[in-house]
PDB file of C-alpha atoms in Angstrom:
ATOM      1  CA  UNK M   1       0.000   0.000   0.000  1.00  0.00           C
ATOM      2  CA  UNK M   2       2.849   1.906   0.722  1.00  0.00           C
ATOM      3  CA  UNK M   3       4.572   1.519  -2.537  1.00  0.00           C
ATOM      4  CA  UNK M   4       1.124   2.410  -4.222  1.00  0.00           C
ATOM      5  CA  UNK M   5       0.288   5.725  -2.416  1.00  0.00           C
ATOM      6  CA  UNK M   6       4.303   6.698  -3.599  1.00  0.00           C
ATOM      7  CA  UNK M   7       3.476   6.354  -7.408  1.00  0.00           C
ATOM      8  CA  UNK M   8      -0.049   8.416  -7.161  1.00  0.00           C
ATOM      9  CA  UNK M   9       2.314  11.199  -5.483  1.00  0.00           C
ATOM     10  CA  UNK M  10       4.742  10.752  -8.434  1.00  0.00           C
ATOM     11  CA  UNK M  11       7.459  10.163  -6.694  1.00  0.00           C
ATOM     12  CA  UNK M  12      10.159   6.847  -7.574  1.00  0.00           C
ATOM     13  CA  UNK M  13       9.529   3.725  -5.976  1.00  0.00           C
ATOM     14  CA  UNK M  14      12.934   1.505  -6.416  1.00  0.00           C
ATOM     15  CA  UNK M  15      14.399   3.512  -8.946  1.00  0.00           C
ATOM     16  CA  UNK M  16      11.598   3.613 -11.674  1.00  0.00           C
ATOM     17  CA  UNK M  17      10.185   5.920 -13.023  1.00  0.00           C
ATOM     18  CA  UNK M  18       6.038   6.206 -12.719  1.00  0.00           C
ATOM     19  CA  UNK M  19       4.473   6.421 -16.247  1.00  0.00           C
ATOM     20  CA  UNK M  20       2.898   9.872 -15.178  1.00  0.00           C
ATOM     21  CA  UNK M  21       6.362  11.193 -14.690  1.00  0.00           C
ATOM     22  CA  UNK M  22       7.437   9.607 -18.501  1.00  0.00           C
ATOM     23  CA  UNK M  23       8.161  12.017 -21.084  1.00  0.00           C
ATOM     24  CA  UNK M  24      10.538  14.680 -22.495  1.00  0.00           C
ATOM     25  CA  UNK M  25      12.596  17.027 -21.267  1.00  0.00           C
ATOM     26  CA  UNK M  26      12.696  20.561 -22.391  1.00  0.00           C
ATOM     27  CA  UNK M  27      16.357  20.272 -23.472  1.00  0.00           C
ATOM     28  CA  UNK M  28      15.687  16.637 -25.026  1.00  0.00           C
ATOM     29  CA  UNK M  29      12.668  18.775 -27.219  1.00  0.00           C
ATOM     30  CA  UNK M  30      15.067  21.902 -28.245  1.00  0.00           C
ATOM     31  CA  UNK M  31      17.914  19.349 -29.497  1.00  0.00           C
ATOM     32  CA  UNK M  32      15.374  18.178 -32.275  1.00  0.00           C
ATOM     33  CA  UNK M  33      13.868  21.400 -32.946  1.00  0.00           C
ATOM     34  CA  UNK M  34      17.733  22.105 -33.475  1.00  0.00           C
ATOM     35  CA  UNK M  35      18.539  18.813 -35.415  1.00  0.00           C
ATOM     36  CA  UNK M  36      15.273  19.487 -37.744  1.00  0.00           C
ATOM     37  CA  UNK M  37      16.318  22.825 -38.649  1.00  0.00           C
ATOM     38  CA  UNK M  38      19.717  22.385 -39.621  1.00  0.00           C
ATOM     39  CA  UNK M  39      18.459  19.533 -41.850  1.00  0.00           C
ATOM     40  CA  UNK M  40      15.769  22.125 -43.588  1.00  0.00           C
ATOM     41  CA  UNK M  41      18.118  24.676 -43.928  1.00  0.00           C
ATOM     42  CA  UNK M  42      20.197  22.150 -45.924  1.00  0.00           C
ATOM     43  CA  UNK M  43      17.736  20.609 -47.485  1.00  0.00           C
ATOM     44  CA  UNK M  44      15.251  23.483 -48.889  1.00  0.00           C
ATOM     45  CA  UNK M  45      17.723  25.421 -51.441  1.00  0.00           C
ATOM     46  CA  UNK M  46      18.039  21.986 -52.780  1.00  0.00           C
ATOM     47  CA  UNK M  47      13.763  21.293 -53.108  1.00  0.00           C
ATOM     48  CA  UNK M  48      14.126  25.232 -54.435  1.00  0.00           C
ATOM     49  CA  UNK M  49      16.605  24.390 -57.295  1.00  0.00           C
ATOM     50  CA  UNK M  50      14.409  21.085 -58.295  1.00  0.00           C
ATOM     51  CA  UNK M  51      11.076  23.004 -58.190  1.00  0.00           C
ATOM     52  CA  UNK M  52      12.447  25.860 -60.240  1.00  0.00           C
ATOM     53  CA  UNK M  53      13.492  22.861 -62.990  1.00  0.00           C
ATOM     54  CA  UNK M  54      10.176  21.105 -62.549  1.00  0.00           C
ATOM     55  CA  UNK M  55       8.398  24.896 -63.658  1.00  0.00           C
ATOM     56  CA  UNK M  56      10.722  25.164 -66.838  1.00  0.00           C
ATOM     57  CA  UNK M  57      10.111  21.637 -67.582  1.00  0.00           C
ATOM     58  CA  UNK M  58       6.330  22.356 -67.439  1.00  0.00           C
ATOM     59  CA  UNK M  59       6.354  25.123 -69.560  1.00  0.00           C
ATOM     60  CA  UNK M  60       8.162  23.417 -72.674  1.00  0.00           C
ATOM     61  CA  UNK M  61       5.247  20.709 -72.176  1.00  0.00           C
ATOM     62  CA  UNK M  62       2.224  23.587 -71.786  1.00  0.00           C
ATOM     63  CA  UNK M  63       4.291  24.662 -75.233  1.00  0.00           C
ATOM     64  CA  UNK M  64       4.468  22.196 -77.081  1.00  0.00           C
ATOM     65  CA  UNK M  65       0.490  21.188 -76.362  1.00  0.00           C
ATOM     66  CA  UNK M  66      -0.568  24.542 -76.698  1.00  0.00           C
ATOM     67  CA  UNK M  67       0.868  24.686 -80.315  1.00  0.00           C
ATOM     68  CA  UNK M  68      -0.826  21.065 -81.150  1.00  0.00           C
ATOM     69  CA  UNK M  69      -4.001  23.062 -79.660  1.00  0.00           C
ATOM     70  CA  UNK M  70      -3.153  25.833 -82.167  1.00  0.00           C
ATOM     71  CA  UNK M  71      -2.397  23.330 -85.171  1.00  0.00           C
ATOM     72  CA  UNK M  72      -6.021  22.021 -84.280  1.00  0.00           C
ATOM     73  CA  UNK M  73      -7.426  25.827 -84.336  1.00  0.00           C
ATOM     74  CA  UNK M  74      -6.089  25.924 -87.623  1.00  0.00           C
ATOM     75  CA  UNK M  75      -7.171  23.330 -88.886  1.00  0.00           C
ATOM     76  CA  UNK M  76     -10.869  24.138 -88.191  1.00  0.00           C
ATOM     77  CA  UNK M  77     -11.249  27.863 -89.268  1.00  0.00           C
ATOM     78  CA  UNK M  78      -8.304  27.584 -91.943  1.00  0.00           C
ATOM     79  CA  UNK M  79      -6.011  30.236 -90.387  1.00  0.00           C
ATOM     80  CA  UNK M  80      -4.093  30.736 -87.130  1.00  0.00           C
ATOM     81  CA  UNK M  81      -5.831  33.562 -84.600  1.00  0.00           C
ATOM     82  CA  UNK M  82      -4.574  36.886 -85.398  1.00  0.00           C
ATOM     83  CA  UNK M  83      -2.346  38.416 -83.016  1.00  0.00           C
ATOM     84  CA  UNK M  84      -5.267  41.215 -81.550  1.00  0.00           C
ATOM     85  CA  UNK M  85      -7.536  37.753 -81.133  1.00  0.00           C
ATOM     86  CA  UNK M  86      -4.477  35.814 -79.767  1.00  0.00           C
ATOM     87  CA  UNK M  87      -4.533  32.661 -77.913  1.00  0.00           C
ATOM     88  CA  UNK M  88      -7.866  34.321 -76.013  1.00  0.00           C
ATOM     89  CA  UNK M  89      -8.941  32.453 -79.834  1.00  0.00           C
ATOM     90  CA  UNK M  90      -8.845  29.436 -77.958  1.00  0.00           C
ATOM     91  CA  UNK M  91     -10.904  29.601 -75.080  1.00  0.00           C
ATOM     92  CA  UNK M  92     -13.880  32.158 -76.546  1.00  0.00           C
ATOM     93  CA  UNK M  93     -14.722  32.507 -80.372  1.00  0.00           C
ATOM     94  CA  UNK M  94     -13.427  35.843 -81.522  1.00  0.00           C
ATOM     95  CA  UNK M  95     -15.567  37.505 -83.248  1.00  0.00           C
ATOM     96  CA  UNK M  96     -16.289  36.519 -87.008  1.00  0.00           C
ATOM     97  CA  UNK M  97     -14.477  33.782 -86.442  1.00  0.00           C
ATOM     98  CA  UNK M  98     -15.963  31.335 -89.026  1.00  0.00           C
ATOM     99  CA  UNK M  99     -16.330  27.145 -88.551  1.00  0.00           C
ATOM    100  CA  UNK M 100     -15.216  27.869 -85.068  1.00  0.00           C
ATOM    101  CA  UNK M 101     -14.979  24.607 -82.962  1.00  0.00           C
ATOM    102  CA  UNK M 102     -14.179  25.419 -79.543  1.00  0.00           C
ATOM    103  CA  UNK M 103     -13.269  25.909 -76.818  1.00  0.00           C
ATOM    104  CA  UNK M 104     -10.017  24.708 -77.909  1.00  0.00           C
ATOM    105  CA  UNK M 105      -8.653  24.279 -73.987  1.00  0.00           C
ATOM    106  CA  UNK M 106     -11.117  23.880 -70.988  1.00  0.00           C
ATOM    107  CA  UNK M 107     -10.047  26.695 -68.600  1.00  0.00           C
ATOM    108  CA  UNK M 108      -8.381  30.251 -69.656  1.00  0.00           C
ATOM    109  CA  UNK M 109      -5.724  29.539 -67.059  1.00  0.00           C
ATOM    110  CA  UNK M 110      -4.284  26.835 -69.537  1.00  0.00           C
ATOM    111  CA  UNK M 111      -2.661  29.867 -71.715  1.00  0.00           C
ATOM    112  CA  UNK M 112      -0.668  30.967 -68.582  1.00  0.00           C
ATOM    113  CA  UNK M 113       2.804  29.610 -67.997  1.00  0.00           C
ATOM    114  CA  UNK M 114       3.713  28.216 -64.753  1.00  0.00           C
ATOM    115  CA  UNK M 115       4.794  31.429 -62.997  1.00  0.00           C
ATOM    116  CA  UNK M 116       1.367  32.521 -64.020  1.00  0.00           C
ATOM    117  CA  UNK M 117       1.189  35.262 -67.135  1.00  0.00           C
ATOM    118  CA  UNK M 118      -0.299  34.751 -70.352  1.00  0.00           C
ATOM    119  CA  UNK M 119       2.037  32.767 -72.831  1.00  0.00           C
ATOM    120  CA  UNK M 120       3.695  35.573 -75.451  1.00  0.00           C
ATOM    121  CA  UNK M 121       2.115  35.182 -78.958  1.00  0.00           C
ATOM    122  CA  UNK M 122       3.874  35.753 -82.308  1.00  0.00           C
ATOM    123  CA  UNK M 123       2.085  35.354 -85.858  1.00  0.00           C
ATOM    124  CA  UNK M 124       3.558  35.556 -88.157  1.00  0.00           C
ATOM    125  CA  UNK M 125       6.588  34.546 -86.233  1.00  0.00           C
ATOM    126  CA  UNK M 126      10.324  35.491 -86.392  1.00  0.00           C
ATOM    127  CA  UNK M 127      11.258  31.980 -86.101  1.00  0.00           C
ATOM    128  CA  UNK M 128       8.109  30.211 -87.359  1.00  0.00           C
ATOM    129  CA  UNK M 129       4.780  30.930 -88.960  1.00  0.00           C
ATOM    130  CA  UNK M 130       2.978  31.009 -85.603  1.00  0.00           C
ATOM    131  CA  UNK M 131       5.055  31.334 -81.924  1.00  0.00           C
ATOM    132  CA  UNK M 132       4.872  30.987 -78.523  1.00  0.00           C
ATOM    133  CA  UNK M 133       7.039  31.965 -75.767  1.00  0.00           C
ATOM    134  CA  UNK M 134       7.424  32.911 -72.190  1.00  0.00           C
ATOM    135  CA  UNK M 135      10.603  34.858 -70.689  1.00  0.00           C
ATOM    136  CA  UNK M 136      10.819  32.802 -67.502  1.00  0.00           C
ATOM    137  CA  UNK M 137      10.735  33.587 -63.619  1.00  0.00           C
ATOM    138  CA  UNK M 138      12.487  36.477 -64.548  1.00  0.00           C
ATOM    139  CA  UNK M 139       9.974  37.801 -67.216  1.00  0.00           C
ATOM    140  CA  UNK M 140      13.061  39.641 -69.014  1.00  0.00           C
ATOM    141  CA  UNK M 141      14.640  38.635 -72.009  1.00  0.00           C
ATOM    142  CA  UNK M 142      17.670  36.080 -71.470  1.00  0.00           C
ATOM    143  CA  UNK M 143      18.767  34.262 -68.240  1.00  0.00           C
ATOM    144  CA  UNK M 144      19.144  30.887 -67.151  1.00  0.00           C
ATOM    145  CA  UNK M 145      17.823  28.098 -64.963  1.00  0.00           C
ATOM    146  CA  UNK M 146      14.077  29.318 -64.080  1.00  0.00           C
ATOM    147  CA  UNK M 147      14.678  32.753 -65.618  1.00  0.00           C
ATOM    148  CA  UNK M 148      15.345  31.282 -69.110  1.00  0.00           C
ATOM    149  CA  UNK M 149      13.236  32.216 -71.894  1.00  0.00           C
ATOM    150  CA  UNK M 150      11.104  29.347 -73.820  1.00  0.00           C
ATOM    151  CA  UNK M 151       9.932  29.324 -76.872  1.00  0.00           C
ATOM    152  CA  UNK M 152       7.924  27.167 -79.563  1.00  0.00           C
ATOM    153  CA  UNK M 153      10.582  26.963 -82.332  1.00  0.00           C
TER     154      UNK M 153
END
């Protein structure tokens, strides 16, 4: 009985512990806290450079599809949209626009790039007849990594 009344008190009985006493320390709790944050601050510029290739990645595929999505524009009304229509063409039928067969993409956001303006438009192109393009992160002409510009051609 003895024994019993000393672990409701929380005090040690033979040198163990009672489970109401069990847990961590304040100084056991700031060591991780420590631990975890050196291993973010090494980690994250790493997760920054591979998300910053995963956006540039996207935007040659968003490219590429949105020029099969032009080549299927054409196709329909026999020319390319003009460049005051531009790739707005796709989403809402310009005006006039005959044997129209859209919407060519299913949300307007589809004409953005991944850091989130409208894909730069181009007909007749420098390159090609029709072009699109995006300047990157950076949304200046040149640059590398993220901030490179993309282009159809």
């Amino acid at each position: 009985m003895k024994n019993a009344s000393a672990r409701q008190a929380g005090r040690r009985v033979d040198g163990v512990r009672p489970a109401a006493a069990a847990g961590f320390t304040l100084l056991e709790l700031l060591v991780v806290l420590v631990i975890l944050g050196l291993l973010a601050s090494v980690t994250a510029p790493a997760i920054a450079r591979y998300l910053g290739g995963a956006k540039v990645d996207a935007a040659k595929l968003q490219l590429q599809n949105l020029v099969t999505t032009l080549d299927m524009y054409r196709l329909d009304t026999g020319s390319y949209p003009t460049q005051q229509e531009g790739l707005q063409a796709l989403v809402q039928r310009p005006h006039g626009a005959q044997r129209w067969n859209g919407p060519y993409l299913r949300k307007p956001d589809m004409i953005k790039d991944p850091w989130g303006r409208e894909y730069r438009y181009r007909v007749p192109g420098e390159h090609a007849e029709v072009e699109l393009f995006t300047l990157g992160a950076d949304n200046a002409v040149g640059g590398s990594g993220e901030s490179q510009d993309l282009g159809s051609w």
